[in-house]
Coordinates of C-alpha atoms in Angstrom, one line a residue:
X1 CA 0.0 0.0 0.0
X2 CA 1.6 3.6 -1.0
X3 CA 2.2 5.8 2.0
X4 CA 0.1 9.2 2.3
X5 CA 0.3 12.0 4.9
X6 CA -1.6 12.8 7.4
X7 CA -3.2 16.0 5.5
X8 CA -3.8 14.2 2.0
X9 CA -5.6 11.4 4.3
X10 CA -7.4 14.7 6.0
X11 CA -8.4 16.1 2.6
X12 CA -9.8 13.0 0.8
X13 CA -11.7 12.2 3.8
X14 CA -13.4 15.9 4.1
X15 CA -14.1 15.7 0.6
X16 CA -16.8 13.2 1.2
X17 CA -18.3 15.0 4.2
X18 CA -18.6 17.9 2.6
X19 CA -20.5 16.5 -0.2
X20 CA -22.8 14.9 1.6
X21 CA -23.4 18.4 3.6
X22 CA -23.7 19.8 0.3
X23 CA -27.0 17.1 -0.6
X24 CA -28.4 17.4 3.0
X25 CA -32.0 17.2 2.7
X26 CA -34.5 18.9 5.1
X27 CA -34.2 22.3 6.8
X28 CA -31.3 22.7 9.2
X29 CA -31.0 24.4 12.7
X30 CA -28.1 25.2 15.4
X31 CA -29.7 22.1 17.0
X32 CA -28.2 20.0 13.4
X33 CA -25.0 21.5 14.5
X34 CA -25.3 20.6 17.9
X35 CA -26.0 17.2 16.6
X36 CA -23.1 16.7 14.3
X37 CA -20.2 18.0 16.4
X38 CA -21.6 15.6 19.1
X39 CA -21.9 12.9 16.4
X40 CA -18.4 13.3 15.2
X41 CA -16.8 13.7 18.5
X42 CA -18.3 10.4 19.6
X43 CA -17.0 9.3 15.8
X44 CA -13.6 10.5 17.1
X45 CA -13.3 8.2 20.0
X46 CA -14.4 5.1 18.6
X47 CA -11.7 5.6 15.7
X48 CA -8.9 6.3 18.1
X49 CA -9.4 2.8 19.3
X50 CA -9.2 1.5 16.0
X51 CA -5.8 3.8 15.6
X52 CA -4.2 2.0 18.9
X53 CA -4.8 -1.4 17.1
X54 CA -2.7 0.0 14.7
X55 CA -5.0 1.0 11.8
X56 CA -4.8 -2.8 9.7
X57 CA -7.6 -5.1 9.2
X58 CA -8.7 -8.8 9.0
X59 CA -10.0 -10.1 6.0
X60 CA -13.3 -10.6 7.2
X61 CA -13.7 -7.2 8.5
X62 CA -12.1 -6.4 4.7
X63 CA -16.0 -7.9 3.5
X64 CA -18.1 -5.9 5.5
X65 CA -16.0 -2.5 4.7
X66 CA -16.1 -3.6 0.8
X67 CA -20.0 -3.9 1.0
X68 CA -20.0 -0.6 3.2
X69 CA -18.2 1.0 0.1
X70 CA -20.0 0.0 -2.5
X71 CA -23.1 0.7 -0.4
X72 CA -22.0 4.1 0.5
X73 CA -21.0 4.8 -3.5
X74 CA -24.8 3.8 -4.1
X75 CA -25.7 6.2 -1.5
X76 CA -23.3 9.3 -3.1
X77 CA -25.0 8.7 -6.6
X78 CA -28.0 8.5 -5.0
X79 CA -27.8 12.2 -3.3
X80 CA -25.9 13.8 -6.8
X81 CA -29.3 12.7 -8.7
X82 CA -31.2 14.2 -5.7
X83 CA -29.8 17.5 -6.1
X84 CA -30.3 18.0 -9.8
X85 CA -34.0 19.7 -9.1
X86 CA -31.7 22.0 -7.5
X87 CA -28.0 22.2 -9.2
X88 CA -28.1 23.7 -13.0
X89 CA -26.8 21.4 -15.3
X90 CA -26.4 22.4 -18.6
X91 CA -27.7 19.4 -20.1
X92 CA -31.6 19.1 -22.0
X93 CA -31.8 15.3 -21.1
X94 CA -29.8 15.6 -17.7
X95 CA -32.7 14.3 -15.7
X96 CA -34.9 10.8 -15.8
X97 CA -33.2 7.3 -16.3
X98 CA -30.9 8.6 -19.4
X99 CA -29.9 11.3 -17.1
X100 CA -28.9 9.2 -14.2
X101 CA -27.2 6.9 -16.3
X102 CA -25.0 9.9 -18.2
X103 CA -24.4 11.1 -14.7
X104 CA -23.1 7.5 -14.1
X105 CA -21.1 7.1 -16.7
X106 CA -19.1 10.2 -17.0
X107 CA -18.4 9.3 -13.1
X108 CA -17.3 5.9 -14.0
X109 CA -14.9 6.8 -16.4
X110 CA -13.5 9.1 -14.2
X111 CA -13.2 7.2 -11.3
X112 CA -11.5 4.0 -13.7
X113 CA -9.0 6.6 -14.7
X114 CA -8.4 7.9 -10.9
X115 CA -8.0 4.0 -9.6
X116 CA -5.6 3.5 -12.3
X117 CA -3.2 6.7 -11.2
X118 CA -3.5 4.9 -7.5
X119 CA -4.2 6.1 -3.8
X120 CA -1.1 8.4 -3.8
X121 CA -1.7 10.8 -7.0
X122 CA -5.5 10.6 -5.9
X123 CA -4.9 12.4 -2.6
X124 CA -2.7 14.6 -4.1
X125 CA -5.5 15.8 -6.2
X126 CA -7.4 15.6 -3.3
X127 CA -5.8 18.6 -1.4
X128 CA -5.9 20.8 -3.7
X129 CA -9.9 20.0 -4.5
X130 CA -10.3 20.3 -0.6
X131 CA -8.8 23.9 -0.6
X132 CA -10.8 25.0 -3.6
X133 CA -14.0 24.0 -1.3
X134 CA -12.2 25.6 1.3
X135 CA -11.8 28.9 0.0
X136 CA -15.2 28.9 -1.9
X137 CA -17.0 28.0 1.2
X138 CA -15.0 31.4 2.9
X139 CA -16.3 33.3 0.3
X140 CA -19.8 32.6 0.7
X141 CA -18.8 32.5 5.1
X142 CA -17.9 36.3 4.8
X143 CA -20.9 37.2 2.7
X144 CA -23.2 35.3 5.1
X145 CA -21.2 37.8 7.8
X146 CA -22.0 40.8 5.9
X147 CA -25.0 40.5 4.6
X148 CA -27.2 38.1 6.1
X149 CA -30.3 38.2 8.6
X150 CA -29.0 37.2 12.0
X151 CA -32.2 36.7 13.4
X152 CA -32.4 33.6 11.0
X153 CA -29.9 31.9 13.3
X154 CA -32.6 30.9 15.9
X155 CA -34.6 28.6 14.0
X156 CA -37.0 26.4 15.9
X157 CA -35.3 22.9 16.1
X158 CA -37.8 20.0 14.8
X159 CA -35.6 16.5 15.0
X160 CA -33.8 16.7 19.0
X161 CA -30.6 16.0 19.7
X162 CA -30.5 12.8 19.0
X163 CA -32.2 12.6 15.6
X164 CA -29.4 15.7 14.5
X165 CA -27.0 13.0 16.0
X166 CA -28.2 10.3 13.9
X167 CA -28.3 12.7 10.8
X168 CA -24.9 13.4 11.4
X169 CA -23.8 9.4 11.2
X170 CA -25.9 9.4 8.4
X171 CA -23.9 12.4 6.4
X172 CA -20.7 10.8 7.4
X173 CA -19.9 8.4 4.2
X174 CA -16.3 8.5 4.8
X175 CA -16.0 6.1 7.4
X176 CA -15.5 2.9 5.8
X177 CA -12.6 4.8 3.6
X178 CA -11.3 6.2 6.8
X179 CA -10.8 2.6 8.7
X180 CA -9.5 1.5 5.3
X181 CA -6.7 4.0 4.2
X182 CA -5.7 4.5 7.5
X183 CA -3.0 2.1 7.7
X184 CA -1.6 3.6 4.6
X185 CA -0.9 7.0 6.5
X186 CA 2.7 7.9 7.4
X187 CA 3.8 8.5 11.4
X188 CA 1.8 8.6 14.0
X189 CA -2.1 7.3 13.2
X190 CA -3.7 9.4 15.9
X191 CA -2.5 12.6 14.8
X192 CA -4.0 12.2 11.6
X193 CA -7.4 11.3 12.9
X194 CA -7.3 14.6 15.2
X195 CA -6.1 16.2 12.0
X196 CA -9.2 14.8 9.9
X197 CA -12.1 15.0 12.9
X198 CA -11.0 18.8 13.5
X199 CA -11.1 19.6 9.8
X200 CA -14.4 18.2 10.0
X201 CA -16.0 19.8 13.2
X202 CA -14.8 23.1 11.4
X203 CA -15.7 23.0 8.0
X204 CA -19.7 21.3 9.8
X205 CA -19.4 24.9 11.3
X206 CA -18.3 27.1 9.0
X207 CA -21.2 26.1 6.7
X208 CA -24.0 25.7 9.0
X209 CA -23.2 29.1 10.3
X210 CA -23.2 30.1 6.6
X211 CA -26.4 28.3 6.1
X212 CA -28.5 29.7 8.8
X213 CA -28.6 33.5 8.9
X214 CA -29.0 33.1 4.3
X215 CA -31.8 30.7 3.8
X216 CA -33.4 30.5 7.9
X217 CA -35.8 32.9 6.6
X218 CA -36.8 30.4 3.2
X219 CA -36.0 27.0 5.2
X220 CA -40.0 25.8 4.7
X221 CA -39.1 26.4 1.1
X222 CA -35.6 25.4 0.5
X223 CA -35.0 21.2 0.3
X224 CA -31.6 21.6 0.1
X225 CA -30.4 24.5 2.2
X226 CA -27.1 24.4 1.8
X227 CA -27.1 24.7 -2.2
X228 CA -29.8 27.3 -1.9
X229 CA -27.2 29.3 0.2
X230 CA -24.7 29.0 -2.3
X231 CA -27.0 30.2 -4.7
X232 CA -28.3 33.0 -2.5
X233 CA -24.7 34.1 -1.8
X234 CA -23.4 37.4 -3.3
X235 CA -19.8 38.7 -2.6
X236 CA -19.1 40.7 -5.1
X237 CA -21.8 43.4 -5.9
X238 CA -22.2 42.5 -9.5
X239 CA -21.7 38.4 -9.3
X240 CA -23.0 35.6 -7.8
X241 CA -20.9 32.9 -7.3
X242 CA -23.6 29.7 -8.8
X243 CA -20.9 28.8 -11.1
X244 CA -18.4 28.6 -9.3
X245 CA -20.1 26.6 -6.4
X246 CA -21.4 24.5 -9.7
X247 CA -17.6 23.4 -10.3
X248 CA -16.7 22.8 -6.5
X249 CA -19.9 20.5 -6.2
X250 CA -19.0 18.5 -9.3
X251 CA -15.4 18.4 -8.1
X252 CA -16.4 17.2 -4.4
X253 CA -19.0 14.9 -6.5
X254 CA -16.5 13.0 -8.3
X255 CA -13.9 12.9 -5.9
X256 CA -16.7 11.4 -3.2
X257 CA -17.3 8.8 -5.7
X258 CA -14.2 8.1 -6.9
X259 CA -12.9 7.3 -2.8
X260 CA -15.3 4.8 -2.5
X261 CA -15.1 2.6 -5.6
X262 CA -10.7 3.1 -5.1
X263 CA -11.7 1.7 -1.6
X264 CA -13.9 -1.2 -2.7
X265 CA -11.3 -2.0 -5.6
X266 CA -8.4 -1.8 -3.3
X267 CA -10.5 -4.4 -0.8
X268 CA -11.2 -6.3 -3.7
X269 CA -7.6 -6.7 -4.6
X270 CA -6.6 -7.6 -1.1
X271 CA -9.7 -10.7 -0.7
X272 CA -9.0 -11.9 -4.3
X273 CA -5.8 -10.9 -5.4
X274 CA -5.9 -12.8 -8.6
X275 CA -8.8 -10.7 -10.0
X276 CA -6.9 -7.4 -10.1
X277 CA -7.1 -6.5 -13.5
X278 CA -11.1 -5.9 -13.5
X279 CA -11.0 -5.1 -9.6
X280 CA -12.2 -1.1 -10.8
X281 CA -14.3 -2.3 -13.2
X282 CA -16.6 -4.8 -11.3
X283 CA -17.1 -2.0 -8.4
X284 CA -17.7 0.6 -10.1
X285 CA -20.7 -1.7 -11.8
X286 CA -21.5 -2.7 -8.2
X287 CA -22.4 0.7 -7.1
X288 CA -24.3 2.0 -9.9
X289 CA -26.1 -1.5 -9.4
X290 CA -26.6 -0.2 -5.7
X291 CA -27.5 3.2 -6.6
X292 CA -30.4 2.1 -8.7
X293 CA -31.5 0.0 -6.3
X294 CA -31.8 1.8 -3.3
X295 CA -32.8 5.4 -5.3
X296 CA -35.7 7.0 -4.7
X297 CA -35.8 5.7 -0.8
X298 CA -35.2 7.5 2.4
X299 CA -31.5 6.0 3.4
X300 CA -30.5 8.1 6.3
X301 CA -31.5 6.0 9.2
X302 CA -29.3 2.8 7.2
X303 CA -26.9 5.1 6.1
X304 CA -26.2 5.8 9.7
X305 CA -26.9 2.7 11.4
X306 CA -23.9 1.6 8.6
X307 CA -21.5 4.1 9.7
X308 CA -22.1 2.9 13.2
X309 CA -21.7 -0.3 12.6
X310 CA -18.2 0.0 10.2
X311 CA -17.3 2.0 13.6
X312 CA -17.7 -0.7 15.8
X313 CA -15.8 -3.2 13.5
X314 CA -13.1 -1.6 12.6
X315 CA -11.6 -1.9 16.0
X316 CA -13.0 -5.3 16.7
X317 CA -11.7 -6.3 13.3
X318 CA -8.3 -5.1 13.6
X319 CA -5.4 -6.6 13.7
X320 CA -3.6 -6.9 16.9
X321 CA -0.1 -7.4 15.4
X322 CA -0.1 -3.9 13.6
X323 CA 2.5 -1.4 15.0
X324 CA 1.2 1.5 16.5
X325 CA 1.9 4.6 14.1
X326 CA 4.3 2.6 11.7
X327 CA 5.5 4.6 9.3

């Protein structure tokens, strides 16, 4: 396995969470914050005692995390066709069966071409996609800042704390990829998982605190409140910025997609090593095969029930021989 640092495993990791922010469904409060940072603090612990088993797993904890991936690709492609009532795309037939199975395609290739660069140039890629999110989502912070209604922030909250909790698990598809890649980071295992978690609790922030005082006044309205912020946003007096958030989401898009099916291929490759030449291939089919399946059904309760579960194996499925923070 090639060796990545701690802030490449960071970045591809935060790619996926902030797509799935991106596609969250359903109006949003400071209680969904609340929620999250609690649901990714309790996140944090249970991956640190997978990092003190040393961050390597058995092969039959390898099965479940290969289904997880392919489940959570399903899940990804799922959301992207959810969004397009929402996100422009410059394409006639863009939505119905053809247009979910363009969307597909064009991913696929992309993500056959990504697997075949491997897990090293892919993270490099990945840092530099995670700062262009980064950066767009401080221009739209310091708009919100500016310009927005305040007053917006205190929204009524409808789910509790636990539902936002269980929200959060289910917005978390980066999980599986997180207890898979792990062993591949350099040094010490725990520092990159602080590294990652803390990316995450701030970038959660940043955008719900974007979120709130721009659309809380529309949130009956809005399905998807954080595109409709990014659509709302104006910086720049003569400019919104809906193209440019257009580019970040099909950049965080692709690179969501792309983790999971270079995690199922790389499991693949490591349960059946003689099948390596079509290992891309056959997952990438897997989770378009999922994504039909499962689309058009409400996924958030599984979705999160599966990241509890992949975080309650991976330290029971671990192997107790690895060396802590190997390098």
């Amino acid at each position: 396995m090639n060796r990545i640092s701690k802030f490449q495993f960071t970045a591809l990791l935060l790619i996926t969470d902030l797509f799935s922010l991106c596609c969250c469904f359903g109006g949003i409060s400071l209680g969904t914050l609340w929620g999250i940072l609690a649901g990714t603090a309790v996140q944090y612990l249970a991956a640190m005692c997978f990092a003190v088993q040393g961050g390597a797993l058995k092969k039959w904890a390898q099965v479940f995390f290969l289904v997880y991936a392919v489940f959570s690709g399903g899940a990804l492609f799922v959301s992207l066709w959810r969004t397009r009532s929402a996100v422009y795309i410059p394409y006639e037939a863009s939505h119905g069966i053809w247009g979910s199975l363009m969307t597909a395609g064009l991913i696929a290739l992309v993500c056959l071409y990504a697997s075949s660069t491997g897990i090293k140039s892919v993270t490099r890629a990945a840092v530099i996609a995670a700062v262009m999110a980064l950066l767009s989502l401080s221009v739209d912070l310091v708009s919100a800042l500016f310009n927005a209604e305040w007053s917006n922030v205190s929204l009524p909250e409808k789910r509790g704390l636990l539902g936002e909790i269980l929200r959060g698990f289910g917005l978390s598809g980066s999980l599986g990829s997180m207890a898979v890649w792990l062993d591949s980071v350099k040094g010490d295992k725990s520092k990159a998982l602080t590294a990652y978690f803390a990316a995450k609790a701030a970038a959660v922030t940043a955008v719900i605190v974007t979120v709130l005082p721009v659309v809380g006044g529309i949130m009956e309205l809005t399905e998807f409140p954080v595109i409709t912020a990014a659509q709302l946003s104006q910086p720049f007096e003569a400019q919104r910025i809906d193209s440019l958030f257009l580019v970040v989401f099909s950049v965080l898009a692709i690179f969501s997609v792309t983790l999971q099916v270079m995690t199922g291929a790389y499991l693949f490759g490591e349960l059946l090593p003689r099948f390596q030449r079509w290992r891309s291939f056959t997952v990438i089919a897997l989770v378009i095969g999922a994504a039909f399946i499962i689309n058009g059904r409400e996924l958030l309760t599984v979705r999160a029930c599966a990241a509890a579960a992949a975080l309650l194996i991976a330290p029971v499925g671990a192997k107790k021989s690895a060396a802590i923070g190997s390098g």
